[in-house]
């Protein structure tokens, strides 16, 4: 069995459903795991990170490779459940080893958790299959299985409130859960914001009077954001979602991925379709069609399929590659932009950097060639922004330039305000909404600066942390 879903919360929800838990039961499990580990299977208890000198990732790596051998007896909470007691921490690596997977593997940890529940807490499973409230499900996990030091009323209420949120999100919301999990289904013409650069109208079916909703795969939006950010130019979506009626009317291919909200045909003014296809390939997109003749038109089709299929033109001639993966783009993370650009560098990344410098007022031409003028502009920017003045645009300088450009676009950079976090554990997410992946958590109830607000799933309002580490739900903060 492999895990189904685009976020850890979705994966755990679907896993628990498959194990026969009811909706409240699934909510109770996720709420407890969220409070313990922010749903991060590599989570090493914060208090032990400094003491042991490890981060979540380096700890997992050290245990996996055998460089660290005190896993069983170090008393540090670890993983989704924050396993702590030595007998449980002894059984976990044995279980992982038999599976030949990392100690940080999420599916292994979920299986291990269920094994523990079945062997030692069968009544907890019974309750999770029959619970009638979020509190009942959350408490059976909290009081019988997790048993943290503090199980007082405030802890019970906090976890129950998390459980209720997950219940509302997955059990009640028809756009999440089941086959539509991982998709947005929004009203046509509502222009719902989907991500930093994309709104739902851009994906609307082009037919008239044929449909009232637009369906969009979250993954597709993620891909488009990456492409948008890499080229630094707006993307025109010439065809996004096509409803079944419209698809029939235009004699579109039956079973088209456009009909499922999984595909987009795109054009980036000023960028050759071949370059777009090449970059799409480099970030791991598996469905790519390149069209670049007067007869076929000039655009690139991308979709979210998982088995590779590349083709060329209306004739759909198969292609094995669109030019290979550029070595600088081997990572698929956000950090993929973080490479060194310097005097002598050429290409789209240089052009994108130059365009940003132009936006910031530098009088250089965006020709894709990093020469003395670009180097001079970078040096000047670095000097004015307190960065090491070497004329090389590395990750720090690029990030700073990106931020400056964004600030400029926002028009008003002085919207920031300060909040105090009230939740014991508050997730930090990559974007404004529970549909974005968790990148960390705040556990100190501290004071934080918010630079931007946005609406999104799972909270009334979201705020972007000034640190740049992500977004938090404003519902769990008080304005200072
Ligand atoms: Zn339609
Ligand atoms: Zn298409």
Coordinates of C-alpha atoms and ligand atoms in Angstrom, one line a residue:
X1 CA 0.0 0.0 0.0
X2 CA 1.3 3.4 -0.7
X3 CA 0.1 6.6 0.9
X4 CA -2.6 8.6 -1.0
X5 CA -2.8 12.4 -0.8
X6 CA -0.8 15.5 -1.5
X7 CA -0.1 16.6 2.1
X8 CA 0.9 14.6 5.2
X9 CA -2.5 15.4 6.7
X10 CA -4.3 14.0 3.6
X11 CA -2.0 10.9 3.6
X12 CA -2.7 10.1 7.2
X13 CA -6.4 10.7 6.8
X14 CA -6.6 8.3 3.9
X15 CA -4.4 5.8 5.7
X16 CA -6.7 5.8 8.8
X17 CA -9.8 5.5 6.6
X18 CA -8.3 2.4 5.0
X19 CA -7.7 1.0 8.4
X20 CA -11.4 1.3 9.1
X21 CA -11.5 4.3 11.4
X22 CA -14.6 6.5 11.1
X23 CA -14.3 10.2 10.3
X24 CA -14.0 11.3 14.0
X25 CA -11.5 8.5 14.6
X26 CA -9.3 9.7 11.7
X27 CA -9.6 13.3 13.0
X28 CA -8.6 12.3 16.5
X29 CA -5.5 10.4 15.3
X30 CA -4.3 13.3 13.0
X31 CA -5.0 15.9 15.7
X32 CA -2.8 14.0 18.2
X33 CA 0.0 13.5 15.7
X34 CA -0.2 17.1 14.7
X35 CA 0.3 18.3 18.3
X36 CA 3.1 15.8 18.8
X37 CA 5.1 16.3 15.7
X38 CA 3.3 18.7 13.3
X39 CA 2.8 15.6 11.2
X40 CA 6.5 15.4 10.4
X41 CA 7.7 11.8 10.6
X42 CA 11.3 13.0 11.0
X43 CA 10.5 15.2 13.9
X44 CA 13.1 15.1 16.7
X45 CA 11.8 16.6 20.0
X46 CA 12.9 20.3 19.9
X47 CA 14.5 20.2 23.4
X48 CA 16.8 17.5 22.2
X49 CA 18.0 19.1 19.0
X50 CA 20.5 21.4 20.8
X51 CA 21.4 18.8 23.4
X52 CA 22.2 16.1 20.9
X53 CA 23.5 18.5 18.2
X54 CA 21.1 17.2 15.5
X55 CA 18.3 18.7 13.3
X56 CA 15.3 16.5 12.4
X57 CA 17.0 15.5 9.1
X58 CA 20.5 15.0 10.4
X59 CA 19.2 12.9 13.3
X60 CA 17.3 10.6 10.9
X61 CA 20.3 10.4 8.7
X62 CA 22.7 9.5 11.6
X63 CA 20.3 6.8 12.9
X64 CA 19.8 5.4 9.4
X65 CA 23.5 5.2 8.7
X66 CA 24.4 3.8 12.1
X67 CA 26.6 6.9 12.9
X68 CA 24.4 7.5 16.0
X69 CA 23.8 4.5 18.2
X70 CA 22.0 5.9 21.3
X71 CA 18.6 6.1 19.6
X72 CA 17.0 3.6 22.0
X73 CA 18.2 5.2 25.2
X74 CA 18.5 9.0 24.5
X75 CA 14.9 9.7 25.8
X76 CA 14.3 12.1 22.9
X77 CA 10.8 12.1 21.4
X78 CA 10.9 11.1 17.8
X79 CA 8.6 10.7 14.8
X80 CA 4.9 11.2 14.1
X81 CA 4.0 9.9 17.6
X82 CA 7.1 11.3 19.3
X83 CA 8.0 7.8 20.6
X84 CA 10.1 8.4 23.7
X85 CA 10.1 5.4 26.1
X86 CA 13.1 3.1 25.3
X87 CA 11.2 -0.1 24.8
X88 CA 9.1 1.6 22.1
X89 CA 12.2 3.3 20.6
X90 CA 13.9 -0.1 20.5
X91 CA 11.0 -1.7 18.6
X92 CA 10.8 1.1 16.0
X93 CA 14.2 0.7 14.4
X94 CA 13.9 -3.0 14.3
X95 CA 10.6 -2.6 12.5
X96 CA 12.1 -0.1 10.0
X97 CA 15.1 -2.3 9.4
X98 CA 12.9 -5.3 8.6
X99 CA 11.2 -3.1 6.0
X100 CA 14.5 -1.8 4.6
X101 CA 13.2 1.8 5.0
X102 CA 14.4 4.9 6.8
X103 CA 13.5 5.4 10.5
X104 CA 11.8 8.6 9.2
X105 CA 9.5 6.8 6.7
X106 CA 6.0 7.9 7.3
X107 CA 4.1 4.8 6.1
X108 CA 6.4 2.6 8.2
X109 CA 5.7 4.8 11.3
X110 CA 1.9 4.6 10.6
X111 CA 2.1 0.8 10.3
X112 CA 4.1 0.7 13.5
X113 CA 1.6 2.9 15.3
X114 CA -1.2 0.6 14.3
X115 CA 0.7 -2.4 15.3
X116 CA 1.1 -0.9 18.8
X117 CA -2.5 0.0 18.9
X118 CA -3.7 -3.5 17.9
X119 CA -1.3 -5.3 20.2
X120 CA -1.6 -3.1 23.3
X121 CA -4.6 -0.8 23.0
X122 CA -7.4 -2.6 21.1
X123 CA -10.0 -0.6 23.0
X124 CA -8.5 2.6 21.5
X125 CA -9.1 1.2 18.0
X126 CA -12.6 0.2 18.9
X127 CA -13.3 3.8 20.0
X128 CA -11.7 5.3 16.9
X129 CA -14.0 3.2 14.7
X130 CA -17.1 4.2 16.6
X131 CA -16.4 7.7 18.0
X132 CA -19.3 10.2 17.8
X133 CA -17.4 13.4 18.6
X134 CA -14.0 14.9 17.9
X135 CA -13.3 15.1 21.7
X136 CA -14.1 11.4 22.2
X137 CA -11.7 10.3 19.4
X138 CA -9.0 12.8 20.3
X139 CA -9.1 11.9 24.0
X140 CA -8.8 8.2 23.5
X141 CA -5.6 8.7 21.6
X142 CA -4.4 11.3 24.1
X143 CA -5.2 9.6 27.3
X144 CA -4.6 6.0 26.5
X145 CA -2.1 5.9 23.7
X146 CA 0.0 9.1 23.6
X147 CA 0.0 9.8 27.4
X148 CA 2.2 12.9 27.4
X149 CA 3.2 14.5 30.7
X150 CA 0.4 17.0 30.6
X151 CA -3.0 15.6 29.8
X152 CA -5.0 18.4 31.5
X153 CA -8.2 19.9 30.3
X154 CA -6.5 22.6 28.2
X155 CA -4.5 20.0 26.4
X156 CA -7.6 17.9 25.8
X157 CA -9.4 20.9 24.5
X158 CA -6.6 22.0 22.2
X159 CA -6.3 18.5 20.6
X160 CA -10.1 18.2 20.3
X161 CA -10.2 21.6 18.5
X162 CA -7.5 20.3 16.1
X163 CA -9.6 17.1 15.6
X164 CA -12.7 19.2 14.9
X165 CA -10.8 21.2 12.3
X166 CA -9.6 18.1 10.6
X167 CA -13.1 16.7 10.7
X168 CA -14.5 19.9 9.2
X169 CA -11.8 19.9 6.6
X170 CA -11.9 16.3 5.4
X171 CA -15.2 14.8 6.4
X172 CA -17.5 17.7 5.7
X173 CA -15.9 19.5 2.9
X174 CA -16.8 17.8 -0.4
X175 CA -13.8 19.2 -2.2
X176 CA -11.4 17.4 0.1
X177 CA -11.4 13.7 0.9
X178 CA -12.2 10.9 -1.6
X179 CA -11.5 11.3 -5.3
X180 CA -11.4 15.1 -5.1
X181 CA -8.6 15.2 -2.5
X182 CA -5.8 17.3 -3.8
X183 CA -8.0 19.4 -6.1
X184 CA -9.7 22.8 -5.8
X185 CA -13.3 22.9 -7.0
X186 CA -14.3 26.5 -7.2
X187 CA -17.2 28.4 -8.7
X188 CA -16.6 29.5 -12.3
X189 CA -15.6 33.2 -12.7
X190 CA -15.1 33.5 -8.9
X191 CA -11.5 34.4 -9.5
X192 CA -10.4 32.5 -6.4
X193 CA -6.8 33.0 -5.5
X194 CA -5.0 29.6 -5.9
X195 CA -1.4 30.6 -5.3
X196 CA 0.9 33.6 -5.4
X197 CA 0.5 34.1 -9.2
X198 CA -2.6 32.2 -10.2
X199 CA -6.3 32.7 -9.8
X200 CA -9.1 30.3 -10.7
X201 CA -10.4 32.3 -13.7
X202 CA -7.3 31.5 -15.6
X203 CA -8.3 27.8 -15.5
X204 CA -12.0 28.2 -16.2
X205 CA -13.6 26.1 -18.9
X206 CA -13.9 28.2 -22.1
X207 CA -17.4 26.9 -23.0
X208 CA -20.5 29.1 -22.5
X209 CA -23.4 27.8 -20.4
X210 CA -21.8 24.3 -20.1
X211 CA -20.6 24.2 -16.5
X212 CA -20.6 26.2 -13.3
X213 CA -17.5 24.9 -11.5
X214 CA -13.8 24.7 -12.3
X215 CA -11.6 21.8 -11.1
X216 CA -7.9 22.3 -10.6
X217 CA -5.2 19.9 -9.4
X218 CA -3.1 21.5 -6.6
X219 CA -0.1 19.8 -8.1
X220 CA -0.7 21.5 -11.4
X221 CA -0.7 24.9 -9.7
X222 CA 2.5 24.0 -7.9
X223 CA 4.2 23.2 -11.2
X224 CA 2.9 26.4 -12.8
X225 CA 4.3 28.4 -9.9
X226 CA 7.7 26.9 -10.3
X227 CA 7.7 27.7 -14.0
X228 CA 6.4 31.2 -13.4
X229 CA 9.2 31.8 -10.8
X230 CA 11.9 30.3 -12.9
X231 CA 11.3 32.4 -16.0
X232 CA 10.2 35.4 -13.9
X233 CA 7.4 36.2 -16.4
X234 CA 3.6 35.8 -16.3
X235 CA 2.2 32.6 -17.8
X236 CA -0.8 32.7 -20.1
X237 CA -3.0 29.6 -19.6
X238 CA -4.6 29.1 -23.0
X239 CA -6.5 26.1 -21.9
X240 CA -7.0 24.8 -18.4
X241 CA -10.1 22.9 -17.2
X242 CA -12.5 21.6 -19.9
X243 CA -15.8 20.3 -18.7
X244 CA -17.2 17.1 -20.3
X245 CA -19.9 19.1 -22.2
X246 CA -17.5 21.6 -23.6
X247 CA -15.0 18.9 -24.4
X248 CA -17.7 17.0 -26.5
X249 CA -18.7 20.3 -28.2
X250 CA -15.2 21.0 -29.3
X251 CA -14.5 17.3 -30.2
X252 CA -11.7 17.2 -27.6
X253 CA -10.0 13.9 -26.9
X254 CA -12.1 11.7 -24.6
X255 CA -10.3 11.1 -21.3
X256 CA -8.4 14.3 -21.7
X257 CA -6.5 15.4 -18.7
X258 CA -7.9 18.8 -19.1
X259 CA -11.3 17.3 -18.2
X260 CA -10.0 16.2 -14.8
X261 CA -8.4 19.5 -14.0
X262 CA -4.9 17.9 -14.3
X263 CA -3.6 19.8 -17.4
X264 CA -2.8 23.2 -18.7
X265 CA -1.7 24.5 -22.1
X266 CA 0.7 27.4 -21.5
X267 CA 2.4 30.2 -23.3
X268 CA 5.1 32.5 -21.8
X269 CA 5.4 35.6 -24.0
X270 CA 9.1 36.0 -24.9
X271 CA 10.1 32.5 -24.0
X272 CA 10.5 29.7 -26.6
X273 CA 8.1 26.8 -26.0
X274 CA 11.1 24.5 -26.3
X275 CA 12.7 26.2 -23.3
X276 CA 9.5 25.9 -21.3
X277 CA 9.3 22.2 -22.1
X278 CA 12.9 21.7 -21.1
X279 CA 12.5 23.4 -17.8
X280 CA 9.2 21.5 -17.2
X281 CA 11.2 18.3 -17.7
X282 CA 13.9 19.4 -15.3
X283 CA 11.4 19.9 -12.4
X284 CA 10.0 16.4 -12.8
X285 CA 6.8 17.0 -14.8
X286 CA 5.9 13.7 -16.4
X287 CA 3.2 14.8 -19.0
X288 CA 4.6 17.3 -21.5
X289 CA 3.6 18.1 -25.0
X290 CA 5.6 20.6 -27.1
X291 CA 3.9 22.5 -29.9
X292 CA 6.0 24.9 -32.0
X293 CA 5.0 25.1 -35.6
X294 CA 2.7 27.5 -37.4
X295 CA 0.2 24.6 -38.0
X296 CA 0.3 23.3 -34.4
X297 CA 0.6 26.6 -32.7
X298 CA 3.2 27.6 -30.1
X299 CA 2.6 26.3 -26.6
X300 CA 3.4 23.6 -24.1
X301 CA 0.9 21.2 -22.6
X302 CA 1.7 20.0 -19.1
X303 CA -0.2 17.7 -16.8
X304 CA 0.2 15.9 -13.5
X305 CA 0.4 12.2 -14.7
X306 CA 2.8 10.0 -12.9
X307 CA 4.2 7.9 -15.7
X308 CA 6.3 9.7 -18.2
X309 CA 4.8 10.7 -21.5
X310 CA 6.5 13.4 -23.7
X311 CA 5.3 14.2 -27.2
X312 CA 5.8 16.7 -30.0
X313 CA 3.1 18.4 -32.0
X314 CA -0.5 17.5 -32.9
X315 CA 0.9 14.2 -34.4
X316 CA 2.0 13.3 -30.8
X317 CA 5.4 12.0 -31.9
X318 CA 6.9 10.5 -28.8
X319 CA 10.0 12.2 -27.3
X320 CA 12.3 10.8 -24.8
X321 CA 13.6 14.2 -23.6
X322 CA 13.3 17.9 -24.4
X323 CA 17.0 18.4 -24.0
X324 CA 18.0 16.8 -20.8
X325 CA 17.9 18.1 -17.3
X326 CA 20.2 21.1 -16.8
X327 CA 22.7 20.2 -14.1
X328 CA 21.8 23.3 -12.0
X329 CA 18.2 22.1 -11.6
X330 CA 18.7 18.7 -10.2
X331 CA 16.8 19.5 -7.0
X332 CA 13.0 19.8 -7.2
X333 CA 12.6 21.9 -4.1
X334 CA 12.1 25.7 -3.8
X335 CA 15.9 25.8 -3.3
X336 CA 16.3 24.8 -7.0
X337 CA 16.8 28.5 -7.7
X338 CA 19.7 28.7 -5.3
X339 CA 22.7 28.4 -7.5
X340 CA 25.5 30.8 -8.2
X341 CA 25.3 33.3 -11.0
X342 CA 28.4 35.2 -11.8
X343 CA 30.3 37.0 -14.5
X344 CA 30.3 34.7 -17.5
X345 CA 27.0 32.9 -16.6
X346 CA 24.4 32.9 -19.3
X347 CA 20.8 31.7 -19.8
X348 CA 17.3 32.2 -18.6
X349 CA 18.3 32.3 -14.9
X350 CA 20.6 35.2 -15.7
X351 CA 17.9 36.9 -17.8
X352 CA 15.4 36.5 -14.9
X353 CA 17.9 38.0 -12.5
X354 CA 18.5 40.9 -14.9
X355 CA 14.9 41.6 -15.3
X356 CA 14.5 41.9 -11.5
X357 CA 17.4 44.3 -11.3
X358 CA 15.8 46.4 -14.0
X359 CA 12.6 46.5 -12.0
X360 CA 14.7 47.7 -9.0
X361 CA 16.0 50.6 -11.1
X362 CA 19.2 49.3 -12.6
X363 CA 20.0 50.5 -16.1
X364 CA 21.1 47.2 -17.6
X365 CA 19.8 45.1 -20.5
X366 CA 18.2 41.7 -19.8
X367 CA 20.1 39.8 -22.4
X368 CA 20.8 36.6 -20.4
X369 CA 24.6 37.3 -20.3
X370 CA 26.2 38.1 -17.0
X371 CA 28.8 40.7 -17.9
X372 CA 30.4 43.7 -16.2
X373 CA 27.2 45.7 -16.2
X374 CA 25.2 43.0 -14.4
X375 CA 28.1 42.4 -12.0
X376 CA 28.2 46.1 -11.2
X377 CA 24.5 46.2 -10.6
X378 CA 24.7 43.1 -8.3
X379 CA 27.6 44.7 -6.4
X380 CA 25.7 47.9 -5.9
X381 CA 22.6 46.0 -4.8
X382 CA 24.7 44.0 -2.3
X383 CA 26.3 47.2 -0.9
X384 CA 23.0 48.9 -0.4
X385 CA 21.5 45.8 1.2
X386 CA 24.2 44.8 3.6
X387 CA 25.2 41.7 1.7
X388 CA 28.8 40.6 1.1
X389 CA 29.9 42.6 -1.8
X390 CA 31.3 40.1 -4.3
X391 CA 29.3 40.7 -7.4
X392 CA 28.2 37.1 -7.4
X393 CA 24.4 36.3 -7.2
X394 CA 24.3 33.3 -4.8
X395 CA 21.3 32.0 -3.0
X396 CA 21.3 34.9 -0.4
X397 CA 21.6 37.7 -2.9
X398 CA 19.0 36.1 -5.2
X399 CA 16.6 35.6 -2.3
X400 CA 17.1 39.2 -1.2
X401 CA 16.5 40.5 -4.8
X402 CA 13.4 38.4 -5.0
X403 CA 12.1 39.9 -1.8
X404 CA 12.9 43.4 -2.9
X405 CA 11.0 42.8 -6.1
X406 CA 8.0 41.4 -4.3
X407 CA 8.0 44.3 -1.8
X408 CA 7.9 46.6 -4.7
X409 CA 5.0 44.8 -6.3
X410 CA 3.0 44.9 -3.1
X411 CA 3.2 48.7 -3.2
X412 CA 3.1 49.1 0.5
X413 CA 5.8 47.3 2.4
X414 CA 4.8 48.8 5.7
X415 CA 1.8 46.6 6.4
X416 CA 3.6 44.6 9.0
X417 CA 2.3 44.1 12.5
X418 CA 3.2 42.1 15.6
X419 CA 1.2 39.2 17.0
X420 CA 1.5 36.8 20.0
X421 CA 0.9 33.1 19.2
X422 CA -1.7 31.6 21.6
X423 CA -1.6 27.9 20.5
X424 CA 0.9 25.5 22.1
X425 CA 1.8 24.2 18.6
X426 CA 1.1 26.3 15.6
X427 CA 2.0 24.9 12.2
X428 CA 4.0 27.1 9.8
X429 CA 2.9 26.4 6.2
X430 CA 4.4 27.1 2.9
X431 CA 1.4 29.2 1.8
X432 CA -1.8 30.7 3.2
X433 CA -4.0 27.7 3.8
X434 CA -4.1 24.2 5.3
X435 CA -3.8 23.0 1.8
X436 CA -0.2 24.0 1.8
X437 CA 2.5 21.7 3.2
X438 CA 3.8 22.2 6.7
X439 CA 7.3 23.6 6.9
X440 CA 7.6 23.9 10.6
X441 CA 5.9 24.8 13.8
X442 CA 5.9 27.5 16.5
X443 CA 5.9 26.1 20.0
X444 CA 7.0 29.0 22.1
X445 CA 3.8 31.1 22.2
X446 CA 6.2 33.9 21.2
X447 CA 5.9 37.3 19.5
X448 CA 6.1 37.3 15.7
X449 CA 6.0 39.9 13.0
X450 CA 3.5 39.4 10.2
X451 CA 4.3 41.2 6.9
X452 CA 1.3 40.2 4.8
X453 CA -2.3 38.8 5.2
X454 CA -4.2 36.5 2.9
X455 CA -7.3 34.4 3.0
X456 CA -7.1 30.6 2.6
X457 CA -8.4 27.3 3.7
X458 CA -8.7 26.2 7.3
X459 CA -8.6 29.7 9.0
X460 CA -10.3 33.0 8.8
X461 CA -7.1 34.7 7.8
X462 CA -3.4 33.8 7.3
X463 CA -0.3 35.8 8.0
X464 CA 3.1 35.6 6.5
X465 CA 6.0 35.5 8.9
X466 CA 8.6 38.2 8.5
X467 CA 11.3 35.5 8.8
X468 CA 10.2 34.2 5.4
X469 CA 9.7 30.7 6.9
X470 CA 6.0 30.6 5.9
X471 CA 2.4 31.3 6.9
X472 CA 0.5 30.9 10.1
X473 CA -3.3 30.9 10.9
X474 CA -4.2 34.2 12.5
X475 CA -7.0 32.5 14.4
X476 CA -4.4 31.4 16.9
X477 CA -2.7 34.7 17.4
X478 CA -3.5 37.9 19.2
X479 CA -2.5 41.3 17.8
X480 CA 0.0 42.9 20.2
Ligands
LIG1 ZN1 -17.6 24.0 -19.4
LIG2 ZN1 -3.3 20.4 -23.3

